[in-house]
Amino acid sequence: MTASQIGETTLFVCTTCRTQLADAASDQPRAGARLLAAIETVPTEQRVGVAVVGVECLSNCNRSCTVAVTAPGKWTYVLGALDPDLHVADVLTFAQLHQRHEAGLPAWRERPEYIRKNTVARVPTLPAQR
Amino acid sequence: MTASQIGETTLFVCTTCRTQLADAASDQPRAGARLLAAIETVPTEQRVGVAVVGVECLSNCNRSCTVAVTAPGKWTYVLGALDPDLHVADVLTFAQLHQRHEAGLPAWRERPEYIRKNTVARVPTLPAQR
């Protein structure tokens, strides 16, 4: 099966995440909203197979910013400690690796180093969905 | 819709989790395996609607022990920092609240306090699965 025959991966981006820095007390957009905007600014040909969806609160406030990568019948990954100014490419690389792998399990050596170190959790697909 | 008409919630229990304490260097069963065994020891009538499934590594090693609570069409929750000797009842209470709620979103005030403080992440269901 080729990557183009496998369904889309959904990239949920928490829009309510704050950084540990200034935006908590300011009227600036939250870091999570900036991360979503930065991802959506990437040309679509650089994020083929990845559906980007903003969501309010992924409950990983201690290690924000946060995204979740998932698809039907695949493992779900939660990635944290993301900086909208630094980690957009890493997030999209991981999401595309997830999309291309039939079980949603990107090879460890192929994952961006920052994502390896800041994977918050993963959850298997449900047996009935396999 | 009554709770008995809603499908089962699956409780994934990481069996490879270590504690921060002694089992890392000993030949004792890992804390995650002990957590799974402790949950399975609970009489089935006290965990109605919850399917318990052991899984190797939920990638939350920094905040082990870890479980994930999920069901088709519902939010997925990852819970961490669990002690097999202390938190079995809290985990099962949360899983049953998740099972009874149509969207898998237990009311905050009903969640056990320890679970409130040690929720690692949550992930929405995929739009297509709703």
PDB file of C-alpha atoms in Angstrom:
ATOM      1  CA  MET A   1       0.000   0.000   0.000  1.00  0.00           C
ATOM      2  CA  THR A   2       1.427   3.404  -0.917  1.00  0.00           C
ATOM      3  CA  ALA A   3       1.204   6.499   1.258  1.00  0.00           C
ATOM      4  CA  SER A   4      -1.320   8.060  -1.088  1.00  0.00           C
ATOM      5  CA  GLN A   5      -3.632   5.068  -0.611  1.00  0.00           C
ATOM      6  CA  ILE A   6      -3.568   5.423   3.173  1.00  0.00           C
ATOM      7  CA  GLY A   7      -6.071   7.835   4.712  1.00  0.00           C
ATOM      8  CA  GLU A   8      -5.317  11.243   6.155  1.00  0.00           C
ATOM      9  CA  THR A   9      -3.721  11.796   9.505  1.00  0.00           C
ATOM     10  CA  THR A  10      -5.398  14.419  11.691  1.00  0.00           C
ATOM     11  CA  LEU A  11      -3.183  16.890  13.516  1.00  0.00           C
ATOM     12  CA  PHE A  12      -5.074  18.404  16.439  1.00  0.00           C
ATOM     13  CA  VAL A  13      -3.491  21.643  17.634  1.00  0.00           C
ATOM     14  CA  CYS A  14      -4.375  22.989  21.071  1.00  0.00           C
ATOM     15  CA  THR A  15      -5.257  26.653  20.632  1.00  0.00           C
ATOM     16  CA  THR A  16      -5.557  27.467  24.334  1.00  0.00           C
ATOM     17  CA  CYS A  17      -2.002  26.474  25.270  1.00  0.00           C
ATOM     18  CA  ARG A  18       0.050  29.201  26.855  1.00  0.00           C
ATOM     19  CA  THR A  19       3.814  29.330  26.898  1.00  0.00           C
ATOM     20  CA  GLN A  20       5.696  29.422  30.180  1.00  0.00           C
ATOM     21  CA  LEU A  21       6.549  33.006  29.264  1.00  0.00           C
ATOM     22  CA  ALA A  22       4.812  36.267  28.663  1.00  0.00           C
ATOM     23  CA  ASP A  23       1.519  35.479  26.962  1.00  0.00           C
ATOM     24  CA  ALA A  24      -0.072  34.286  30.189  1.00  0.00           C
ATOM     25  CA  ALA A  25      -0.549  37.840  31.369  1.00  0.00           C
ATOM     26  CA  SER A  26      -0.685  39.712  28.089  1.00  0.00           C
ATOM     27  CA  ASP A  27      -3.251  40.411  25.428  1.00  0.00           C
ATOM     28  CA  GLN A  28      -1.130  38.622  22.822  1.00  0.00           C
ATOM     29  CA  PRO A  29      -2.570  35.591  21.061  1.00  0.00           C
ATOM     30  CA  ARG A  30      -1.879  32.441  22.998  1.00  0.00           C
ATOM     31  CA  ALA A  31       1.079  30.359  21.921  1.00  0.00           C
ATOM     32  CA  GLY A  32      -1.232  27.525  20.876  1.00  0.00           C
ATOM     33  CA  ALA A  33      -3.182  29.819  18.570  1.00  0.00           C
ATOM     34  CA  ARG A  34       0.113  31.023  17.109  1.00  0.00           C
ATOM     35  CA  LEU A  35       1.232  27.429  16.585  1.00  0.00           C
ATOM     36  CA  LEU A  36      -1.978  26.654  14.693  1.00  0.00           C
ATOM     37  CA  ALA A  37      -1.585  29.770  12.561  1.00  0.00           C
ATOM     38  CA  ALA A  38       2.047  28.924  11.818  1.00  0.00           C
ATOM     39  CA  ILE A  39       1.125  25.394  10.724  1.00  0.00           C
ATOM     40  CA  GLU A  40      -1.698  26.654   8.527  1.00  0.00           C
ATOM     41  CA  THR A  41       0.714  29.075   6.866  1.00  0.00           C
ATOM     42  CA  VAL A  42       2.824  26.167   5.583  1.00  0.00           C
ATOM     43  CA  PRO A  43       1.987  25.554   1.894  1.00  0.00           C
ATOM     44  CA  THR A  44      -0.427  22.646   1.506  1.00  0.00           C
ATOM     45  CA  GLU A  45       1.994  20.747  -0.715  1.00  0.00           C
ATOM     46  CA  GLN A  46       4.288  20.514   2.312  1.00  0.00           C
ATOM     47  CA  ARG A  47       1.602  18.945   4.457  1.00  0.00           C
ATOM     48  CA  VAL A  48      -0.033  16.501   2.072  1.00  0.00           C
ATOM     49  CA  GLY A  49      -2.106  13.854   3.846  1.00  0.00           C
ATOM     50  CA  VAL A  50      -2.376  15.848   7.063  1.00  0.00           C
ATOM     51  CA  ALA A  51      -5.635  17.499   8.152  1.00  0.00           C
ATOM     52  CA  VAL A  52      -4.997  20.323  10.618  1.00  0.00           C
ATOM     53  CA  VAL A  53      -7.710  20.930  13.227  1.00  0.00           C
ATOM     54  CA  GLY A  54      -7.654  23.451  16.065  1.00  0.00           C
ATOM     55  CA  VAL A  55      -9.084  22.274  19.382  1.00  0.00           C
ATOM     56  CA  GLU A  56      -9.586  23.931  22.745  1.00  0.00           C
ATOM     57  CA  CYS A  57      -7.462  22.326  25.452  1.00  0.00           C
ATOM     58  CA  LEU A  58      -5.740  18.990  25.138  1.00  0.00           C
ATOM     59  CA  SER A  59      -5.206  18.981  28.941  1.00  0.00           C
ATOM     60  CA  ASN A  60      -1.427  18.987  28.702  1.00  0.00           C
ATOM     61  CA  CYS A  61      -1.060  22.473  30.153  1.00  0.00           C
ATOM     62  CA  ASN A  62       2.113  21.600  32.073  1.00  0.00           C
ATOM     63  CA  ARG A  63       4.004  20.796  28.884  1.00  0.00           C
ATOM     64  CA  SER A  64       2.457  23.172  26.354  1.00  0.00           C
ATOM     65  CA  CYS A  65       2.233  23.830  23.464  1.00  0.00           C
ATOM     66  CA  THR A  66       0.601  20.561  22.551  1.00  0.00           C
ATOM     67  CA  VAL A  67      -0.587  18.694  19.478  1.00  0.00           C
ATOM     68  CA  ALA A  68      -2.093  15.239  18.941  1.00  0.00           C
ATOM     69  CA  VAL A  69      -1.553  13.110  15.835  1.00  0.00           C
ATOM     70  CA  THR A  70      -4.110  10.430  15.040  1.00  0.00           C
ATOM     71  CA  ALA A  71      -5.958   8.544  12.309  1.00  0.00           C
ATOM     72  CA  PRO A  72      -8.566   5.773  12.190  1.00  0.00           C
ATOM     73  CA  GLY A  73      -7.004   2.415  13.047  1.00  0.00           C
ATOM     74  CA  LYS A  74      -3.654   3.912  14.033  1.00  0.00           C
ATOM     75  CA  TRP A  75      -1.772   4.831  17.185  1.00  0.00           C
ATOM     76  CA  THR A  76      -2.441   8.304  18.593  1.00  0.00           C
ATOM     77  CA  TYR A  77       0.533  10.425  19.672  1.00  0.00           C
ATOM     78  CA  VAL A  78       0.548  13.458  21.960  1.00  0.00           C
ATOM     79  CA  LEU A  79       3.507  15.806  21.496  1.00  0.00           C
ATOM     80  CA  GLY A  80       4.336  18.605  23.919  1.00  0.00           C
ATOM     81  CA  ALA A  81       6.695  21.450  24.808  1.00  0.00           C
ATOM     82  CA  LEU A  82       6.296  22.873  21.313  1.00  0.00           C
ATOM     83  CA  ASP A  83       7.319  26.405  20.413  1.00  0.00           C
ATOM     84  CA  PRO A  84       5.390  27.983  17.518  1.00  0.00           C
ATOM     85  CA  ASP A  85       8.570  29.731  16.396  1.00  0.00           C
ATOM     86  CA  LEU A  86      10.749  26.620  16.388  1.00  0.00           C
ATOM     87  CA  HIS A  87       8.909  23.334  15.915  1.00  0.00           C
ATOM     88  CA  VAL A  88       6.413  23.619  13.051  1.00  0.00           C
ATOM     89  CA  ALA A  89       8.615  21.651  10.641  1.00  0.00           C
ATOM     90  CA  ASP A  90       9.255  18.915  13.227  1.00  0.00           C
ATOM     91  CA  VAL A  91       5.541  18.544  13.928  1.00  0.00           C
ATOM     92  CA  LEU A  92       4.641  18.299  10.251  1.00  0.00           C
ATOM     93  CA  THR A  93       7.470  15.834   9.590  1.00  0.00           C
ATOM     94  CA  PHE A  94       6.190  13.592  12.359  1.00  0.00           C
ATOM     95  CA  ALA A  95       2.579  13.891  11.176  1.00  0.00           C
ATOM     96  CA  GLN A  96       3.573  12.901   7.642  1.00  0.00           C
ATOM     97  CA  LEU A  97       5.598   9.922   8.927  1.00  0.00           C
ATOM     98  CA  HIS A  98       2.509   8.903  10.909  1.00  0.00           C
ATOM     99  CA  GLN A  99       0.355   9.229   7.810  1.00  0.00           C
ATOM    100  CA  ARG A 100       2.689   7.071   5.727  1.00  0.00           C
ATOM    101  CA  HIS A 101       2.935   4.259   8.273  1.00  0.00           C
ATOM    102  CA  GLU A 102       0.014   1.843   8.188  1.00  0.00           C
ATOM    103  CA  ALA A 103      -0.120   1.517  11.979  1.00  0.00           C
ATOM    104  CA  GLY A 104       0.855   5.113  12.729  1.00  0.00           C
ATOM    105  CA  LEU A 105       4.174   4.068  14.244  1.00  0.00           C
ATOM    106  CA  PRO A 106       6.975   6.106  12.627  1.00  0.00           C
ATOM    107  CA  ALA A 107      10.412   4.507  12.862  1.00  0.00           C
ATOM    108  CA  TRP A 108      12.289   5.921  15.852  1.00  0.00           C
ATOM    109  CA  ARG A 109      15.375   6.869  13.847  1.00  0.00           C
ATOM    110  CA  GLU A 110      13.255   8.850  11.366  1.00  0.00           C
ATOM    111  CA  ARG A 111      11.467  10.956  13.965  1.00  0.00           C
ATOM    112  CA  PRO A 112      12.795  14.468  14.488  1.00  0.00           C
ATOM    113  CA  GLU A 113      15.019  14.515  17.571  1.00  0.00           C
ATOM    114  CA  TYR A 114      12.930  17.139  19.344  1.00  0.00           C
ATOM    115  CA  ILE A 115       9.779  15.040  18.855  1.00  0.00           C
ATOM    116  CA  ARG A 116      11.533  11.941  20.227  1.00  0.00           C
ATOM    117  CA  LYS A 117      12.354  13.860  23.388  1.00  0.00           C
ATOM    118  CA  ASN A 118       8.977  15.522  23.770  1.00  0.00           C
ATOM    119  CA  THR A 119       6.493  12.765  23.122  1.00  0.00           C
ATOM    120  CA  VAL A 120       4.013  13.044  25.968  1.00  0.00           C
ATOM    121  CA  ALA A 121       2.049   9.843  25.386  1.00  0.00           C
ATOM    122  CA  ARG A 122       0.777   7.416  22.780  1.00  0.00           C
ATOM    123  CA  VAL A 123      -2.447   5.392  22.770  1.00  0.00           C
ATOM    124  CA  PRO A 124      -3.230   2.289  20.697  1.00  0.00           C
ATOM    125  CA  THR A 125      -6.203   2.111  18.407  1.00  0.00           C
ATOM    126  CA  LEU A 126      -9.193   0.242  19.753  1.00  0.00           C
ATOM    127  CA  PRO A 127      -9.294  -3.457  18.871  1.00  0.00           C
ATOM    128  CA  ALA A 128     -12.639  -3.081  17.101  1.00  0.00           C
ATOM    129  CA  GLN A 129     -11.210  -0.358  14.876  1.00  0.00           C
ATOM    130  CA  ARG A 130      -8.219  -2.383  13.663  1.00  0.00           C
TER     131      ARG A 130
ATOM    132  CA  MET B   1     -29.616   7.005  26.592  1.00  0.00           C
ATOM    133  CA  THR B   2     -28.730   5.034  29.727  1.00  0.00           C
ATOM    134  CA  ALA B   3     -25.228   3.981  30.671  1.00  0.00           C
ATOM    135  CA  SER B   4     -25.975   0.369  29.854  1.00  0.00           C
ATOM    136  CA  GLN B   5     -26.935   1.353  26.309  1.00  0.00           C
ATOM    137  CA  ILE B   6     -23.623   3.136  25.733  1.00  0.00           C
ATOM    138  CA  GLY B   7     -20.723   0.984  24.574  1.00  0.00           C
ATOM    139  CA  GLU B   8     -17.794  -0.138  26.661  1.00  0.00           C
ATOM    140  CA  THR B   9     -14.907   2.090  27.576  1.00  0.00           C
ATOM    141  CA  THR B  10     -11.458   0.578  27.083  1.00  0.00           C
ATOM    142  CA  LEU B  11      -8.893   1.100  29.826  1.00  0.00           C
ATOM    143  CA  PHE B  12      -5.399   0.594  28.427  1.00  0.00           C
ATOM    144  CA  VAL B  13      -2.858  -0.072  31.185  1.00  0.00           C
ATOM    145  CA  CYS B  14       0.842   0.330  30.425  1.00  0.00           C
ATOM    146  CA  THR B  15       2.574  -2.803  31.690  1.00  0.00           C
ATOM    147  CA  THR B  16       6.132  -1.593  31.091  1.00  0.00           C
ATOM    148  CA  CYS B  17       5.905   1.487  33.325  1.00  0.00           C
ATOM    149  CA  ARG B  18       8.440   1.612  36.114  1.00  0.00           C
ATOM    150  CA  THR B  19       8.071   3.579  39.326  1.00  0.00           C
ATOM    151  CA  GLN B  20      10.611   6.211  40.234  1.00  0.00           C
ATOM    152  CA  LEU B  21      11.686   3.831  42.979  1.00  0.00           C
ATOM    153  CA  ALA B  22      13.203   0.415  43.359  1.00  0.00           C
ATOM    154  CA  ASP B  23      11.760  -1.719  40.579  1.00  0.00           C
ATOM    155  CA  ALA B  24      14.003  -0.153  37.959  1.00  0.00           C
ATOM    156  CA  ALA B  25      16.959  -2.133  39.219  1.00  0.00           C
ATOM    157  CA  SER B  26      15.254  -5.144  40.743  1.00  0.00           C
ATOM    158  CA  ASP B  27      13.757  -8.363  39.489  1.00  0.00           C
ATOM    159  CA  GLN B  28      10.347  -7.371  40.857  1.00  0.00           C
ATOM    160  CA  PRO B  29       7.418  -7.046  38.442  1.00  0.00           C
ATOM    161  CA  ARG B  30       7.233  -3.571  36.998  1.00  0.00           C
ATOM    162  CA  ALA B  31       4.822  -1.146  38.593  1.00  0.00           C
ATOM    163  CA  GLY B  32       2.727  -1.067  35.421  1.00  0.00           C
ATOM    164  CA  ALA B  33       2.306  -4.838  35.481  1.00  0.00           C
ATOM    165  CA  ARG B  34       1.331  -4.600  39.152  1.00  0.00           C
ATOM    166  CA  LEU B  35      -1.204  -1.886  38.304  1.00  0.00           C
ATOM    167  CA  LEU B  36      -2.777  -4.093  35.638  1.00  0.00           C
ATOM    168  CA  ALA B  37      -2.905  -7.051  38.032  1.00  0.00           C
ATOM    169  CA  ALA B  38      -4.456  -4.893  40.752  1.00  0.00           C
ATOM    170  CA  ILE B  39      -7.157  -3.627  38.397  1.00  0.00           C
ATOM    171  CA  GLU B  40      -7.922  -7.138  37.164  1.00  0.00           C
ATOM    172  CA  THR B  41      -8.303  -8.285  40.764  1.00  0.00           C
ATOM    173  CA  VAL B  42     -11.215  -5.884  41.276  1.00  0.00           C
ATOM    174  CA  PRO B  43     -14.508  -7.837  41.040  1.00  0.00           C
ATOM    175  CA  THR B  44     -16.069  -7.436  37.604  1.00  0.00           C
ATOM    176  CA  GLU B  45     -19.265  -6.002  39.069  1.00  0.00           C
ATOM    177  CA  GLN B  46     -17.190  -3.036  40.247  1.00  0.00           C
ATOM    178  CA  ARG B  47     -15.896  -2.346  36.733  1.00  0.00           C
ATOM    179  CA  VAL B  48     -18.990  -2.855  34.618  1.00  0.00           C
ATOM    180  CA  GLY B  49     -18.706  -1.311  31.168  1.00  0.00           C
ATOM    181  CA  VAL B  50     -14.910  -1.105  31.298  1.00  0.00           C
ATOM    182  CA  ALA B  51     -12.694  -3.417  29.222  1.00  0.00           C
ATOM    183  CA  VAL B  52      -9.196  -3.651  30.716  1.00  0.00           C
ATOM    184  CA  VAL B  53      -6.357  -4.182  28.224  1.00  0.00           C
ATOM    185  CA  GLY B  54      -2.634  -4.352  28.995  1.00  0.00           C
ATOM    186  CA  VAL B  55      -0.338  -2.622  26.503  1.00  0.00           C
ATOM    187  CA  GLU B  56       3.422  -2.257  26.236  1.00  0.00           C
ATOM    188  CA  CYS B  57       4.520   1.365  26.613  1.00  0.00           C
ATOM    189  CA  LEU B  58       2.226   4.345  26.388  1.00  0.00           C
ATOM    190  CA  SER B  59       5.301   6.600  26.025  1.00  0.00           C
ATOM    191  CA  ASN B  60       4.633   8.524  29.214  1.00  0.00           C
ATOM    192  CA  CYS B  61       7.684   7.174  31.014  1.00  0.00           C
ATOM    193  CA  ASN B  62       8.381  10.465  32.808  1.00  0.00           C
ATOM    194  CA  ARG B  63       5.041  10.367  34.619  1.00  0.00           C
ATOM    195  CA  SER B  64       4.439   6.653  35.090  1.00  0.00           C
ATOM    196  CA  CYS B  65       2.427   4.579  35.848  1.00  0.00           C
ATOM    197  CA  THR B  66       0.104   5.400  32.994  1.00  0.00           C
ATOM    198  CA  VAL B  67      -3.312   4.404  31.667  1.00  0.00           C
ATOM    199  CA  ALA B  68      -5.436   5.592  28.746  1.00  0.00           C
ATOM    200  CA  VAL B  69      -9.234   5.689  28.741  1.00  0.00           C
ATOM    201  CA  THR B  70     -11.014   5.649  25.397  1.00  0.00           C
ATOM    202  CA  ALA B  71     -14.069   4.484  23.455  1.00  0.00           C
ATOM    203  CA  PRO B  72     -15.332   4.841  19.884  1.00  0.00           C
ATOM    204  CA  GLY B  73     -16.644   8.353  19.253  1.00  0.00           C
ATOM    205  CA  LYS B  74     -15.441   9.701  22.607  1.00  0.00           C
ATOM    206  CA  TRP B  75     -12.571  11.739  23.992  1.00  0.00           C
ATOM    207  CA  THR B  76      -9.433   9.804  24.945  1.00  0.00           C
ATOM    208  CA  TYR B  77      -7.775  10.576  28.276  1.00  0.00           C
ATOM    209  CA  VAL B  78      -4.235   9.753  29.384  1.00  0.00           C
ATOM    210  CA  LEU B  79      -3.725   9.571  33.155  1.00  0.00           C
ATOM    211  CA  GLY B  80      -0.303   9.421  34.777  1.00  0.00           C
ATOM    212  CA  ALA B  81       1.677   9.285  38.021  1.00  0.00           C
ATOM    213  CA  LEU B  82      -0.407   6.323  39.166  1.00  0.00           C
ATOM    214  CA  ASP B  83       0.629   4.082  42.039  1.00  0.00           C
ATOM    215  CA  PRO B  84      -0.664   0.495  41.853  1.00  0.00           C
ATOM    216  CA  ASP B  85      -1.062   0.482  45.627  1.00  0.00           C
ATOM    217  CA  LEU B  86      -3.046   3.719  45.829  1.00  0.00           C
ATOM    218  CA  HIS B  87      -4.975   4.644  42.688  1.00  0.00           C
ATOM    219  CA  VAL B  88      -6.876   1.621  41.382  1.00  0.00           C
ATOM    220  CA  ALA B  89     -10.226   2.872  42.684  1.00  0.00           C
ATOM    221  CA  ASP B  90      -9.651   6.364  41.254  1.00  0.00           C
ATOM    222  CA  VAL B  91      -8.782   4.950  37.826  1.00  0.00           C
ATOM    223  CA  LEU B  92     -11.857   2.731  37.732  1.00  0.00           C
ATOM    224  CA  THR B  93     -14.100   5.545  38.945  1.00  0.00           C
ATOM    225  CA  PHE B  94     -12.859   7.780  36.127  1.00  0.00           C
ATOM    226  CA  ALA B  95     -13.213   4.997  33.540  1.00  0.00           C
ATOM    227  CA  GLN B  96     -16.796   4.372  34.598  1.00  0.00           C
ATOM    228  CA  LEU B  97     -17.621   8.100  34.466  1.00  0.00           C
ATOM    229  CA  HIS B  98     -16.132   8.131  30.948  1.00  0.00           C
ATOM    230  CA  GLN B  99     -18.245   5.132  29.986  1.00  0.00           C
ATOM    231  CA  ARG B 100     -21.448   6.749  31.247  1.00  0.00           C
ATOM    232  CA  HIS B 101     -20.886  10.062  29.452  1.00  0.00           C
ATOM    233  CA  GLU B 102     -21.891  10.035  25.789  1.00  0.00           C
ATOM    234  CA  ALA B 103     -18.909  12.139  24.725  1.00  0.00           C
ATOM    235  CA  GLY B 104     -16.454  10.675  27.243  1.00  0.00           C
ATOM    236  CA  LEU B 105     -16.213  13.958  29.151  1.00  0.00           C
ATOM    237  CA  PRO B 106     -16.797  13.296  32.847  1.00  0.00           C
ATOM    238  CA  ALA B 107     -17.912  16.343  34.826  1.00  0.00           C
ATOM    239  CA  TRP B 108     -14.903  17.979  36.483  1.00  0.00           C
ATOM    240  CA  ARG B 109     -16.448  17.992  39.959  1.00  0.00           C
ATOM    241  CA  GLU B 110     -17.162  14.257  39.747  1.00  0.00           C
ATOM    242  CA  ARG B 111     -13.637  13.235  38.803  1.00  0.00           C
ATOM    243  CA  PRO B 112     -11.471  11.881  41.629  1.00  0.00           C
ATOM    244  CA  GLU B 113      -9.177  14.664  42.841  1.00  0.00           C
ATOM    245  CA  TYR B 114      -6.016  12.698  42.098  1.00  0.00           C
ATOM    246  CA  ILE B 115      -7.154  12.133  38.508  1.00  0.00           C
ATOM    247  CA  ARG B 116      -7.913  15.841  38.074  1.00  0.00           C
ATOM    248  CA  LYS B 117      -4.350  16.655  39.090  1.00  0.00           C
ATOM    249  CA  ASN B 118      -2.690  13.913  37.072  1.00  0.00           C
ATOM    250  CA  THR B 119      -4.421  14.049  33.705  1.00  0.00           C
ATOM    251  CA  VAL B 120      -1.576  13.993  31.212  1.00  0.00           C
ATOM    252  CA  ALA B 121      -3.547  14.736  28.047  1.00  0.00           C
ATOM    253  CA  ARG B 122      -6.855  14.311  26.272  1.00  0.00           C
ATOM    254  CA  VAL B 123      -7.551  13.890  22.564  1.00  0.00           C
ATOM    255  CA  PRO B 124     -10.846  14.445  20.724  1.00  0.00           C
ATOM    256  CA  THR B 125     -12.471  11.756  18.657  1.00  0.00           C
ATOM    257  CA  LEU B 126     -11.959  12.077  14.931  1.00  0.00           C
ATOM    258  CA  PRO B 127     -14.706  13.971  13.104  1.00  0.00           C
ATOM    259  CA  ALA B 128     -15.458  10.985  10.874  1.00  0.00           C
ATOM    260  CA  GLN B 129     -15.975   8.768  13.892  1.00  0.00           C
ATOM    261  CA  ARG B 130     -18.526  11.015  15.553  1.00  0.00           C
TER     262      ARG B 130
END
